[in-house]
PDB file of C-alpha atoms in Angstrom:
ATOM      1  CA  UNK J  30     -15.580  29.190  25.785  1.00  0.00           C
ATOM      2  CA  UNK J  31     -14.106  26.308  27.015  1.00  0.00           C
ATOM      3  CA  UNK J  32     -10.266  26.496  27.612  1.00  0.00           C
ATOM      4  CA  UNK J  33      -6.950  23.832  27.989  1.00  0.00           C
ATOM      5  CA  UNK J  34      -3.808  25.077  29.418  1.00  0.00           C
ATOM      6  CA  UNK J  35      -0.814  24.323  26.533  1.00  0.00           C
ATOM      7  CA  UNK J  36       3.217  23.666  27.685  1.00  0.00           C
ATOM      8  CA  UNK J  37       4.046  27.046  26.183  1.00  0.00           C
ATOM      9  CA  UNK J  38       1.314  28.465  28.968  1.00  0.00           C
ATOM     10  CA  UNK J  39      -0.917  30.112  26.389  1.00  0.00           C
ATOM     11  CA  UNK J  40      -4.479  28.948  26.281  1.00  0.00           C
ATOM     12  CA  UNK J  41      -6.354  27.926  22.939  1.00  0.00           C
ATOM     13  CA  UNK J  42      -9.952  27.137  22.193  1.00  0.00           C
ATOM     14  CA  UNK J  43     -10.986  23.471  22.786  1.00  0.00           C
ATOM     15  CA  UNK J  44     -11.753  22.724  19.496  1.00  0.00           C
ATOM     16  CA  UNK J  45     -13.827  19.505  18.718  1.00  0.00           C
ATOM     17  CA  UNK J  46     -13.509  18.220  23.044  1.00  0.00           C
ATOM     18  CA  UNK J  47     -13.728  15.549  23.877  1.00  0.00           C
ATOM     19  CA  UNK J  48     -11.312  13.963  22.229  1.00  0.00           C
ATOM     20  CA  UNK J  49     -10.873   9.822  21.790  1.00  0.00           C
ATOM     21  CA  UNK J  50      -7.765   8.290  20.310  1.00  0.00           C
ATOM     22  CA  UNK J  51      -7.446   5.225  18.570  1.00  0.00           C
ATOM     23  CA  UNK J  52      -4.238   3.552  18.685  1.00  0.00           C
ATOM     24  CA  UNK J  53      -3.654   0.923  16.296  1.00  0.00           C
ATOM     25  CA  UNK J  54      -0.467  -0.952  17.054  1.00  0.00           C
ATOM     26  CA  UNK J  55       1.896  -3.534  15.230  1.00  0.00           C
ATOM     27  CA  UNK J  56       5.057  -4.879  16.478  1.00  0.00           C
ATOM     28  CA  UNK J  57       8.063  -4.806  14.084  1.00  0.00           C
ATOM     29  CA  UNK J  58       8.161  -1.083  13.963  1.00  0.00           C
ATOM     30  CA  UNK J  59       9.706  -1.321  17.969  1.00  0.00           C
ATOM     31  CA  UNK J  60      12.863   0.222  18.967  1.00  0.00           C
ATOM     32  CA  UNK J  61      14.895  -3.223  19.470  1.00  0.00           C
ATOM     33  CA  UNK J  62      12.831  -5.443  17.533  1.00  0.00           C
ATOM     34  CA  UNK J  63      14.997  -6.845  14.480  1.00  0.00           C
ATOM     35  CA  UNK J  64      14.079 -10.200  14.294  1.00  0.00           C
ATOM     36  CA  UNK J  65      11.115 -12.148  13.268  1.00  0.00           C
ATOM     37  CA  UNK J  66      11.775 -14.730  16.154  1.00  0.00           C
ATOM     38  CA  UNK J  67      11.010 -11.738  18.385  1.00  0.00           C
ATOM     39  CA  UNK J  68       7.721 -11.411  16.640  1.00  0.00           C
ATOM     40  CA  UNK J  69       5.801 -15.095  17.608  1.00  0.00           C
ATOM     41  CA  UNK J  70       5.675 -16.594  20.643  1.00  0.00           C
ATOM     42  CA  UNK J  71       6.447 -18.770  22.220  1.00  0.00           C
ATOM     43  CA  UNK J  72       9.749 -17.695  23.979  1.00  0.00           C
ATOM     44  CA  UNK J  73      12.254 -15.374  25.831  1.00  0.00           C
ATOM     45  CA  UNK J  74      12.816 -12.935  22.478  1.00  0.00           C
ATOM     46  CA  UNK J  75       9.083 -12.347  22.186  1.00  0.00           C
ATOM     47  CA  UNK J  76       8.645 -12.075  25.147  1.00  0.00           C
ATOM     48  CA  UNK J  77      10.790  -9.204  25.522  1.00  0.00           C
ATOM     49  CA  UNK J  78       9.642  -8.007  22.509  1.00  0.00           C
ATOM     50  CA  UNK J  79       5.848  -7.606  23.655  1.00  0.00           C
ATOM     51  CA  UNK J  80       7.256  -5.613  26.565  1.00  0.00           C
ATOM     52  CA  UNK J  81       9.021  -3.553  24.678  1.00  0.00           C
ATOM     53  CA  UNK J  82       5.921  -2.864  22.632  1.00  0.00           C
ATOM     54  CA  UNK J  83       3.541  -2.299  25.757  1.00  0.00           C
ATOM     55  CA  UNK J  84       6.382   0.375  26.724  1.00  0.00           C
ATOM     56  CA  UNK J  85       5.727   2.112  23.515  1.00  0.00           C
ATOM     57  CA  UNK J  86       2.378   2.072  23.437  1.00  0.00           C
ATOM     58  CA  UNK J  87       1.525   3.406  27.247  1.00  0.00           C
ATOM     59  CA  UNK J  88       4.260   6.100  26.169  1.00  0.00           C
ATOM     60  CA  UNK J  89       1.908   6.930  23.281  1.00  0.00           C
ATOM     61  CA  UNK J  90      -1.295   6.571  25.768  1.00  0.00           C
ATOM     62  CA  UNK J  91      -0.005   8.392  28.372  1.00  0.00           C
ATOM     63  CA  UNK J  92       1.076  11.558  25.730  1.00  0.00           C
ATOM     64  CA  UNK J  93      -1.903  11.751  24.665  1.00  0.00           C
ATOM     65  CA  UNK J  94      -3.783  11.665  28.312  1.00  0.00           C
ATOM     66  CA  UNK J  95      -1.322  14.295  29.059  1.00  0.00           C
ATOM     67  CA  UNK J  96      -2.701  16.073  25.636  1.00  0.00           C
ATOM     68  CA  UNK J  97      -6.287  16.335  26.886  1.00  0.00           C
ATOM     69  CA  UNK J  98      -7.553  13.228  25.563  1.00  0.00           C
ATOM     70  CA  UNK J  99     -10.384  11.700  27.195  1.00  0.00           C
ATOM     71  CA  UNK J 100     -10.646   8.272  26.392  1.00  0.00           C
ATOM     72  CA  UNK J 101      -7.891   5.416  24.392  1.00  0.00           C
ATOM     73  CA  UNK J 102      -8.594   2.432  22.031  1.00  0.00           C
ATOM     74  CA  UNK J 103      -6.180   0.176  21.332  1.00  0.00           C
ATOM     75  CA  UNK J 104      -6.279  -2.604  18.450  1.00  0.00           C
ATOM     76  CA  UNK J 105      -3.994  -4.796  18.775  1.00  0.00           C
ATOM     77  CA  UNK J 106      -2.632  -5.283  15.166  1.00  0.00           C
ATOM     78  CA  UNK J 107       0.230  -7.554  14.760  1.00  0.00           C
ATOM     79  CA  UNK J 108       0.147 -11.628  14.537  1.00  0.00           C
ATOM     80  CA  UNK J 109      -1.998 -13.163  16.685  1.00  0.00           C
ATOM     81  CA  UNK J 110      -3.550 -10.139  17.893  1.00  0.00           C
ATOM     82  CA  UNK J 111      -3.275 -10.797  21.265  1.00  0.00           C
ATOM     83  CA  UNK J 112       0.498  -9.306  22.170  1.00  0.00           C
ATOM     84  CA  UNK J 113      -0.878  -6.825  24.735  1.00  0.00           C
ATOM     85  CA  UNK J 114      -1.034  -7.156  28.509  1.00  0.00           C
ATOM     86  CA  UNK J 115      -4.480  -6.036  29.423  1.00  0.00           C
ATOM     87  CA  UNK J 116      -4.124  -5.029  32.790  1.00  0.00           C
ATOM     88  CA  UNK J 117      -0.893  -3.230  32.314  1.00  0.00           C
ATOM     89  CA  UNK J 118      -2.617  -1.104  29.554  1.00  0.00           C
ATOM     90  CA  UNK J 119      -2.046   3.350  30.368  1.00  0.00           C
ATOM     91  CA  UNK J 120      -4.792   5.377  30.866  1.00  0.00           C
ATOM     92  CA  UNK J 121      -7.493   2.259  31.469  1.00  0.00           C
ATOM     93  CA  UNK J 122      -7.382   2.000  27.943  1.00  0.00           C
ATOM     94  CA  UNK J 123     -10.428  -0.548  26.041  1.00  0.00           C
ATOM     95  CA  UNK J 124      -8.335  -3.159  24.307  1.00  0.00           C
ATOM     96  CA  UNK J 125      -9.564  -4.645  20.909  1.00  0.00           C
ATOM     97  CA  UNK J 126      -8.140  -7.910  20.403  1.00  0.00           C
ATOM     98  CA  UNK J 127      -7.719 -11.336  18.796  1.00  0.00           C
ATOM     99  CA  UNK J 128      -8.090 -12.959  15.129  1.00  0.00           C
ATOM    100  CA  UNK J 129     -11.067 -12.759  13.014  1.00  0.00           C
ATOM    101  CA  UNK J 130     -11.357  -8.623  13.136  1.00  0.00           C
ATOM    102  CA  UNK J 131     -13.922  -7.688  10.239  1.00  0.00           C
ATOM    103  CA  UNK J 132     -11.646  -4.495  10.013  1.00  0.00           C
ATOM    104  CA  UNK J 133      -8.329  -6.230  10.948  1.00  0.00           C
ATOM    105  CA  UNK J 134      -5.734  -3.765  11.316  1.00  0.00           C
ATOM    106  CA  UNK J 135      -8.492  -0.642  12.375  1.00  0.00           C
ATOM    107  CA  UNK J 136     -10.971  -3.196  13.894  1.00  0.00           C
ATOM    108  CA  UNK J 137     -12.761  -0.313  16.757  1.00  0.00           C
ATOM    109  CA  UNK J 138     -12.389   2.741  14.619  1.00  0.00           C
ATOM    110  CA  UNK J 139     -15.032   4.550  14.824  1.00  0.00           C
ATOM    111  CA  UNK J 140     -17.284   7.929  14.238  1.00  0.00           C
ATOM    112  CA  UNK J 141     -16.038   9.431  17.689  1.00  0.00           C
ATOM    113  CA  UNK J 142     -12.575   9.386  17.440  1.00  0.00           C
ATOM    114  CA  UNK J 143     -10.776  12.980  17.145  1.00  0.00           C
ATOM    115  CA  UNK J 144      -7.404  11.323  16.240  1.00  0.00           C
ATOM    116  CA  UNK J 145      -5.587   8.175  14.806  1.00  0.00           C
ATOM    117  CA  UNK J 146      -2.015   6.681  15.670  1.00  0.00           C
ATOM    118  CA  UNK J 147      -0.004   4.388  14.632  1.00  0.00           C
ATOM    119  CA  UNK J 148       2.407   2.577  16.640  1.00  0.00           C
ATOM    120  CA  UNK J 149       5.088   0.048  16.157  1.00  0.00           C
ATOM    121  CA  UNK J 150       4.326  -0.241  12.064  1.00  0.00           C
ATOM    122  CA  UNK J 151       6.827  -1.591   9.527  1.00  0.00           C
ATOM    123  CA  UNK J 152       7.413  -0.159   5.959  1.00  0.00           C
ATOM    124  CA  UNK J 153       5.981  -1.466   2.927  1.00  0.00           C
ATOM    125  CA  UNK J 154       7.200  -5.250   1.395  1.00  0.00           C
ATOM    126  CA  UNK J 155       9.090  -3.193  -1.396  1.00  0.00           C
ATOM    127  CA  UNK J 156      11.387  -1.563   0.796  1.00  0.00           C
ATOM    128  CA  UNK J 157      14.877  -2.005   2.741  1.00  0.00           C
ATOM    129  CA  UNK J 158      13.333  -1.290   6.362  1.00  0.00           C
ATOM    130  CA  UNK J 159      13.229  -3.198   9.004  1.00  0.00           C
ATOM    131  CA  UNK J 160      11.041  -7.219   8.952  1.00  0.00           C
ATOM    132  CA  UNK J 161       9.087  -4.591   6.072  1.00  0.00           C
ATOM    133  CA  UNK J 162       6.005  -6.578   4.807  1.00  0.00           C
ATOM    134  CA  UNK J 163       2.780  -5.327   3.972  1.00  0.00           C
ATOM    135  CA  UNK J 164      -0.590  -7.024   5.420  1.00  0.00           C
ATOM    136  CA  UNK J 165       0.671 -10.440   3.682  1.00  0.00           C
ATOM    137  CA  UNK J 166       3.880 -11.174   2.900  1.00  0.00           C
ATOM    138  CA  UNK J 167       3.071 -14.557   1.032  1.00  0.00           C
ATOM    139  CA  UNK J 168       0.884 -13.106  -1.594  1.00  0.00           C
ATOM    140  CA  UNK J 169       1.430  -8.958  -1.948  1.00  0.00           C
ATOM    141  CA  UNK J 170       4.726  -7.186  -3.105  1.00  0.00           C
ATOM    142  CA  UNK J 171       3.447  -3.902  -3.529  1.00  0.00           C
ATOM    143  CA  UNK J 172       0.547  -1.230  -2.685  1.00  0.00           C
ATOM    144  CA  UNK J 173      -0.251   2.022  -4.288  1.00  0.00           C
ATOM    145  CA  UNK J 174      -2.507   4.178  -1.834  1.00  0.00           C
ATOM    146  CA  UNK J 175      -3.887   7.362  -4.203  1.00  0.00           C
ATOM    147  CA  UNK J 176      -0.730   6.560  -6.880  1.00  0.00           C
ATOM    148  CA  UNK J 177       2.167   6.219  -3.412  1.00  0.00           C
ATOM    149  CA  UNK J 178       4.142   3.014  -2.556  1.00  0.00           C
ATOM    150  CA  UNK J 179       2.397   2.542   0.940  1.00  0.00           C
ATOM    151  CA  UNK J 180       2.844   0.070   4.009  1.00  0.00           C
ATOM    152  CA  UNK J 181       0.167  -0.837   6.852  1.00  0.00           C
ATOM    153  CA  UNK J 182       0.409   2.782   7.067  1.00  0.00           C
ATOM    154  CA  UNK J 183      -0.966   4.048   4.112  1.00  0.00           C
ATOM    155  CA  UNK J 184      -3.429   1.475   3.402  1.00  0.00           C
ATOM    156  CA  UNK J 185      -4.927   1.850   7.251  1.00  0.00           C
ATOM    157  CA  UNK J 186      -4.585   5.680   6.625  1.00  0.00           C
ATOM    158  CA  UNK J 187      -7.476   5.335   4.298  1.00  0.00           C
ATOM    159  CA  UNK J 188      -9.858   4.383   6.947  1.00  0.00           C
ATOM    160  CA  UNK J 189      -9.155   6.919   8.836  1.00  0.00           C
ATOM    161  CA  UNK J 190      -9.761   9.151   6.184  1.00  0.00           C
ATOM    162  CA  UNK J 191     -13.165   7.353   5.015  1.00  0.00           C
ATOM    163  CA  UNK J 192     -14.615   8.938   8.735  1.00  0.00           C
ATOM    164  CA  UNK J 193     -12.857  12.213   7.998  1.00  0.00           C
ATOM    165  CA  UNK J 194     -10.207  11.342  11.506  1.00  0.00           C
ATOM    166  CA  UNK J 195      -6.663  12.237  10.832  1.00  0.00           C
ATOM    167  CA  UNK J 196      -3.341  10.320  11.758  1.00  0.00           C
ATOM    168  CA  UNK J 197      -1.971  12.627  14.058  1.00  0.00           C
ATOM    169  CA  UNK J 198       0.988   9.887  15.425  1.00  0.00           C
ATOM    170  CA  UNK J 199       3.133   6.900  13.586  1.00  0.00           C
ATOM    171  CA  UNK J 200       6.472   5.627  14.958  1.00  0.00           C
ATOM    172  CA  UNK J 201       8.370   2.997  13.057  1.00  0.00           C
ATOM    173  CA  UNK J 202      11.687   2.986  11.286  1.00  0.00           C
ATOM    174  CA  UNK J 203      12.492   5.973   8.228  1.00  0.00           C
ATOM    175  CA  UNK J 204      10.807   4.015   5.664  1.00  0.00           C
ATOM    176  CA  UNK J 205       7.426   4.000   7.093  1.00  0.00           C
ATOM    177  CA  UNK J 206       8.044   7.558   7.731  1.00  0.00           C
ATOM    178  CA  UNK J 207       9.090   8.211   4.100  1.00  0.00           C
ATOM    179  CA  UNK J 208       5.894   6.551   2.886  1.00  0.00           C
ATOM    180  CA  UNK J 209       3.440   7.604   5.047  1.00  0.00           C
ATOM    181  CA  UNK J 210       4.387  11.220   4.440  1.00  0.00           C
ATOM    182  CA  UNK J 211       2.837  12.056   1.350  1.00  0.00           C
ATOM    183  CA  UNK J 212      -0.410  10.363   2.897  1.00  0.00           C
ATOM    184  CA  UNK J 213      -0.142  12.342   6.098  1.00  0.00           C
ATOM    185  CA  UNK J 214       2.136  14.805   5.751  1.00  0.00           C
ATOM    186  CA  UNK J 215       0.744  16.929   9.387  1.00  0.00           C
ATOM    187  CA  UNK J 216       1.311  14.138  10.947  1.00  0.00           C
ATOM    188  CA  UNK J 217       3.511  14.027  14.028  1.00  0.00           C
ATOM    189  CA  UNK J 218       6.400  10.966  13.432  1.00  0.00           C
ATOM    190  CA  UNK J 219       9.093   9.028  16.127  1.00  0.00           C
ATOM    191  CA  UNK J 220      11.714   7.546  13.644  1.00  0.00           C
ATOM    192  CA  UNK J 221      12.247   5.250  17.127  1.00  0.00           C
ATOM    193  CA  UNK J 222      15.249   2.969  15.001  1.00  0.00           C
ATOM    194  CA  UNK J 223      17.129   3.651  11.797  1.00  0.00           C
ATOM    195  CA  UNK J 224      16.904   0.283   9.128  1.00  0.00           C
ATOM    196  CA  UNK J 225      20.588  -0.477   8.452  1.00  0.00           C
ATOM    197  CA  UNK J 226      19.001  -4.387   6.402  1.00  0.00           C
ATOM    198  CA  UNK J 227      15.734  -5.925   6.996  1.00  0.00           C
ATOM    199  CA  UNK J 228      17.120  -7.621   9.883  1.00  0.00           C
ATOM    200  CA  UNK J 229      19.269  -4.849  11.817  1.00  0.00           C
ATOM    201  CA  UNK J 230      18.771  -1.390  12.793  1.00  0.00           C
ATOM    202  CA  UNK J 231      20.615   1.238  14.695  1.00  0.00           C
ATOM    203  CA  UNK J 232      17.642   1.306  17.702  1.00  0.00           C
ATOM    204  CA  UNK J 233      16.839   4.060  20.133  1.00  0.00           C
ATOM    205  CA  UNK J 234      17.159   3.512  23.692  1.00  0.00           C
ATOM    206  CA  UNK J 235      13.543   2.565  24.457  1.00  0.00           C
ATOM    207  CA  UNK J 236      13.681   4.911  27.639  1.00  0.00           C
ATOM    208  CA  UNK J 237      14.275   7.452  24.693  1.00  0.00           C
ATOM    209  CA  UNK J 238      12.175   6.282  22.254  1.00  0.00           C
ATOM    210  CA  UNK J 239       9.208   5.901  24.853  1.00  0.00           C
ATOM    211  CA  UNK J 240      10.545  10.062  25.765  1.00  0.00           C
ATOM    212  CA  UNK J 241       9.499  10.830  22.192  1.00  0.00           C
ATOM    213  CA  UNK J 242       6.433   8.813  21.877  1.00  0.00           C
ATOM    214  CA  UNK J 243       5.057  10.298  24.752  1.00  0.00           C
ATOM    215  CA  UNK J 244       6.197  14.183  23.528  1.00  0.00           C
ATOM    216  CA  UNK J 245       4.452  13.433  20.290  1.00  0.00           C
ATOM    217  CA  UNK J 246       1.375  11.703  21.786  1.00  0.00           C
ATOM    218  CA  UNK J 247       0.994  14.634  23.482  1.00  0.00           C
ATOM    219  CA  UNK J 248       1.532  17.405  20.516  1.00  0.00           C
ATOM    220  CA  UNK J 249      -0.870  15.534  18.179  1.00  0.00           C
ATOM    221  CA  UNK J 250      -3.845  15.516  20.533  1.00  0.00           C
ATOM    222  CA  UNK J 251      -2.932  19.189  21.544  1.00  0.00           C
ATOM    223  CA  UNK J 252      -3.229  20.193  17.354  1.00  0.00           C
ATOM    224  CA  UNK J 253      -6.065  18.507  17.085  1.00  0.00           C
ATOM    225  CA  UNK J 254      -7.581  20.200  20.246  1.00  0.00           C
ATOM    226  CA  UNK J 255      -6.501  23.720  18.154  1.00  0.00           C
ATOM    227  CA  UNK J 256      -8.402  22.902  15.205  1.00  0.00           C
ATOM    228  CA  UNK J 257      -5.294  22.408  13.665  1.00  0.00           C
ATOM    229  CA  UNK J 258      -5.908  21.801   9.521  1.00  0.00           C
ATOM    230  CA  UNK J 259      -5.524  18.111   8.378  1.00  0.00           C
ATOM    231  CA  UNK J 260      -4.993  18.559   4.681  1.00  0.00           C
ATOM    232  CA  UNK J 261      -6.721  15.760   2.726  1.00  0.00           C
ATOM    233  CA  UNK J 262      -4.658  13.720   0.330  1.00  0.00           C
ATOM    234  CA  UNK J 263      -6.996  10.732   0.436  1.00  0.00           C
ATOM    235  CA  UNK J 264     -10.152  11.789  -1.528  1.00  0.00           C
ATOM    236  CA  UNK J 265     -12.710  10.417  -3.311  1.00  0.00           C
ATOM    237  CA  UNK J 266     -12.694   8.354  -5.214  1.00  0.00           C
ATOM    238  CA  UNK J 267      -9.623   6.324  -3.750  1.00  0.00           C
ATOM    239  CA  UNK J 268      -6.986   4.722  -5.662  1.00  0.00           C
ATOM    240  CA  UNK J 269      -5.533   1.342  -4.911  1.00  0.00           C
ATOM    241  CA  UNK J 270      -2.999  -0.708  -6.714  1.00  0.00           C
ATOM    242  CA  UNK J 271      -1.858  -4.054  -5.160  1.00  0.00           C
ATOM    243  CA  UNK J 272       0.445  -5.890  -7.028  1.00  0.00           C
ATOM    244  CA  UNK J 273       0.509  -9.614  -6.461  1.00  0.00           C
ATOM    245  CA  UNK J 274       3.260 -12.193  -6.636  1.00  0.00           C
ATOM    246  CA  UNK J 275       1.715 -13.849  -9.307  1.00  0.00           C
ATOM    247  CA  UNK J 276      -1.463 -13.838 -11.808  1.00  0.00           C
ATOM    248  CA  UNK J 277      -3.346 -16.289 -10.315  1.00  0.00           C
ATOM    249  CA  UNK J 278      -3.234 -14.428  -6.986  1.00  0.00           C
ATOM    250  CA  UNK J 279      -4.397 -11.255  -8.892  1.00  0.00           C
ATOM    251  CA  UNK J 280      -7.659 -13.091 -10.703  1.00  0.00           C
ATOM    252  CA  UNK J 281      -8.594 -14.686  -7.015  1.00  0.00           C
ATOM    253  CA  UNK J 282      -8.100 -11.393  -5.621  1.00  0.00           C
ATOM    254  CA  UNK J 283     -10.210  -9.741  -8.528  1.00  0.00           C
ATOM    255  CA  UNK J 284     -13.286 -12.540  -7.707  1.00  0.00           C
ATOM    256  CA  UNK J 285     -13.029 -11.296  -3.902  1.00  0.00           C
ATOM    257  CA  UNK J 286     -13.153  -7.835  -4.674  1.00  0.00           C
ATOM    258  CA  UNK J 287     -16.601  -6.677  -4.585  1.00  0.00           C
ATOM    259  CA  UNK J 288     -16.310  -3.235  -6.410  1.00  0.00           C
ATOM    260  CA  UNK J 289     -15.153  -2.964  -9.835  1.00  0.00           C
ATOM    261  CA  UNK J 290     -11.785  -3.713 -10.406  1.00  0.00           C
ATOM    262  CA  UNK J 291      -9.183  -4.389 -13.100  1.00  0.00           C
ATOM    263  CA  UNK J 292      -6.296  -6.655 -13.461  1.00  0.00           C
ATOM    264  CA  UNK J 293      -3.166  -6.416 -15.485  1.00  0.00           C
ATOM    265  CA  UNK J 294      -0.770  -9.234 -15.534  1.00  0.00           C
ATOM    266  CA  UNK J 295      -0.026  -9.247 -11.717  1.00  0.00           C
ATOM    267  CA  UNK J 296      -1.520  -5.649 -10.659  1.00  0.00           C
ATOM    268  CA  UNK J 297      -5.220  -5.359  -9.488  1.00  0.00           C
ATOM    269  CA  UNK J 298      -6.708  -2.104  -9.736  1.00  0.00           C
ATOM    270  CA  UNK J 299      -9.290  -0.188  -8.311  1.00  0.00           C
ATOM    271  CA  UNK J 300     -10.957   3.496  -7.756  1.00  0.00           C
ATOM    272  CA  UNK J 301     -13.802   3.958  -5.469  1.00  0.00           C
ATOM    273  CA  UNK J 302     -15.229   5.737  -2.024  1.00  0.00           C
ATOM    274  CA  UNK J 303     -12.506   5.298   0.746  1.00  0.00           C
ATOM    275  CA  UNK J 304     -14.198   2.800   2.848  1.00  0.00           C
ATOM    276  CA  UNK J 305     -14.739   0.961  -0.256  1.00  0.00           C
ATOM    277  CA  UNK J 306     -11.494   0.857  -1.303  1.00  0.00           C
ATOM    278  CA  UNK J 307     -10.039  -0.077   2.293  1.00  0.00           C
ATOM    279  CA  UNK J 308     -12.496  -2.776   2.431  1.00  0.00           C
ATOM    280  CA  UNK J 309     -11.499  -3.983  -0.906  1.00  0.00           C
ATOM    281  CA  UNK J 310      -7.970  -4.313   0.103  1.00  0.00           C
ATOM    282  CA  UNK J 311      -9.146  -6.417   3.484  1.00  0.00           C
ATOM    283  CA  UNK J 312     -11.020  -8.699   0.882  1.00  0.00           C
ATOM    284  CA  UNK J 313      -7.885  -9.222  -1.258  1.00  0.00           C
ATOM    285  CA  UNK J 314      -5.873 -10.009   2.123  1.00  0.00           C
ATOM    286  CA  UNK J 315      -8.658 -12.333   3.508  1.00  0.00           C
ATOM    287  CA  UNK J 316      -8.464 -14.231  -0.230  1.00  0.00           C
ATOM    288  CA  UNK J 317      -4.718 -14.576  -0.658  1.00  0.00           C
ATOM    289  CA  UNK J 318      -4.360 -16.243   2.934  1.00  0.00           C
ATOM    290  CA  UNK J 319      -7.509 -18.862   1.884  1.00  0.00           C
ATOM    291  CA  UNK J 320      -6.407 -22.157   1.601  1.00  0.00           C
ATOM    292  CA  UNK J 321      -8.065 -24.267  -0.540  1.00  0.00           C
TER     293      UNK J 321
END
C-alpha cells in the first residue's frame, strides 16, 4: 500500500495516485480586480491585473503540488485567452491558450485528471457580484444548470462531471460561491473579495488571498488523494435553461443547438447526457457572438 504523509501527520491510502489537476482560470473573480479596464489590454491596470491573476493561480498550483499532485493544466479562460505569463507559470505547469478553443472555457480537460479548479471566476449575469457576466454578456441573462441560477461555474462544472472529475477548488467573490454550491457542494471555496456593486468590492490582501488559495489547493488534492466522496448533483440527463435577451437570439440559438431543444418566448431548453448538454451551451455561445 502506497502511502502520503498528511499536515495532521497521519498517513492515508493513496487513493486514485497519480493525481493531475486542471486549472481553469478567468480573471474578474481576482482579489483587486473591480474594473473592466483592468480586464483588456492594452495598459498599466491590466497589466497589473494579469499579475495579480498569475499570483493566484501559482498559489493554487503550488497548493496543490504541495497536495501530492503530480502534474498541472492550466486553460487560460478569460478574454483573449492569452493573460498568462508562460514562463512564470508554478510547478512547470502545460499552458492551454488562445482563441478558437473547441471546449472554450475547459479546452484540455481530459480523462486523466483526478481534480478540477476554478480560479479567478465571476458570478452569473443575474447577480450583484463583481464585473458578473456569464460566457456572453451581449446575448445571455440567465443559466439554469440541473434547475440552479449558475455562472461560468456551474455551466463548466458540467464538464467536469460528464468525465466523472470533481471541482475540488473555486475562488471568486460570494456570489459565485453561493451558486456554485448547490452544484458542488464538497467543494473547497476562497471567497478572495466581498461584491459591495458590480464595480467595487471589499478585496483581500492578495498576499492573503494567495495564503488561502494555496491552503485550499492543497486540501482539495489531499481529499481527493483519500477517496474522499464527491456527491453527484449533475446527472443524467442534464438540464439547461439559458435565457436570452431576446427571441430572436433564442430561435438562432435553437438552430445551433444540435440536440433537441425547446424554446419559450426568450428561454431555450434542453435535457440530455452531460457532455451533450455542455456542448450545447458552447454552440449557443459560439451562435450569439456570430455576426452576420
Amino acid at each position: 500500500m502506497s502511502l502520503v504523509q498528511l499536515n495532521s501527520g497521519q498517513e492515508t491510502e493513496r487513493k486514485g495516485w497519480p493525481v493531475k489537476v486542471y486549472l481553469s482560470c478567468g480573471m474578474e473573480g481576482v482579489a483587486g480586480v473591480v474594473d473592466s479596464k483592468q480586464c483588456s489590454g492594452p495598459g498599466a491596470e491590466y497589466d497589473q491585473a494579469r499579475e495579480l491573476l498569475l499570483g493566484e493561480v501559482n498559489a493554487a498550483i503550488e497548493g496543490a503540488l504541495a497536495g501530492g499532485a503530480t502534474s498541472i493544466v492550466v486553460n487560460d479562460a478569460h478574454g483573449g485567452m492569452n493573460n498568462l505569463d508562460p514562463v512564470r507559470l508554478a510547478g512547470e505547469a502545460t499552458y492551454v491558450s488562445g482563441r478558437g478553443k473547441p471546449h472554450s472555457m475547459m479546452e484540455g480537460l481530459s480523462e486523466d485528471v483526478g481534480v478540477v479548479f476554478f480560479v479567478a471566476y465571476p458570478a452569473s449575469a443575474v447577480s450583484p457580484g463583481v464585473l458578473a457576466h456569464t460566457y456572453n454578456p451581449d446575448a445571455i441573462d440567465e443559466v439554469r444548470v440541473m434547475g440552479r441560477v449558475s455562472g461560468a461555474a456551474g455551466i463548466n462544472a458540467i464538464a467536469a462531471a460528464a468525465h466523472d472529475i470533481p471541482v475540488g477548488l473555486a475562488t471568486g467573490d460570494q456570489y459565485v460561491h453561493s451558486e456554485l454550491l448547490p452544484l458542488c457542494p464538497a467543494a473547497e471555496y476562497v471567497e478572495v473579495k466581498r461584491s459591495i456593486s458590480r464595480t467595487s468590492a471589499e478585496n483581500l490582501h492578495p498576499t492573503v488571498a494567495r495564503n488561502e488559495i494555496r491552503a485550499a489547493a492543497e486540501r482539495a488534492v489531499l481529499n481527493t488523494l483519500r477517496g474522499r466522496p464527491w456527491p453527484r448533483t449533475i446527472i443524467e440527463p442534464a438540464d439547461l435553461q439559458v435565457d436570452l435577451r431576446t427571441r430572436d437570439l433564442a430561435e438562432r440559438a435553437l438552430k445551433a443547438v444540435r440536440i433537441p431543444a425547446q424554446v419559450s418566448n426568450k428561454s431555450l431548453r434542453t435535457r440530455a447526457s452531460r457532455m451533450d448538454v455542455f456542448q450545447a451551451f458552447l454552440d449557443i455561445v459560439a451562435e450569439t457572438r456570430r455576426v452576420d
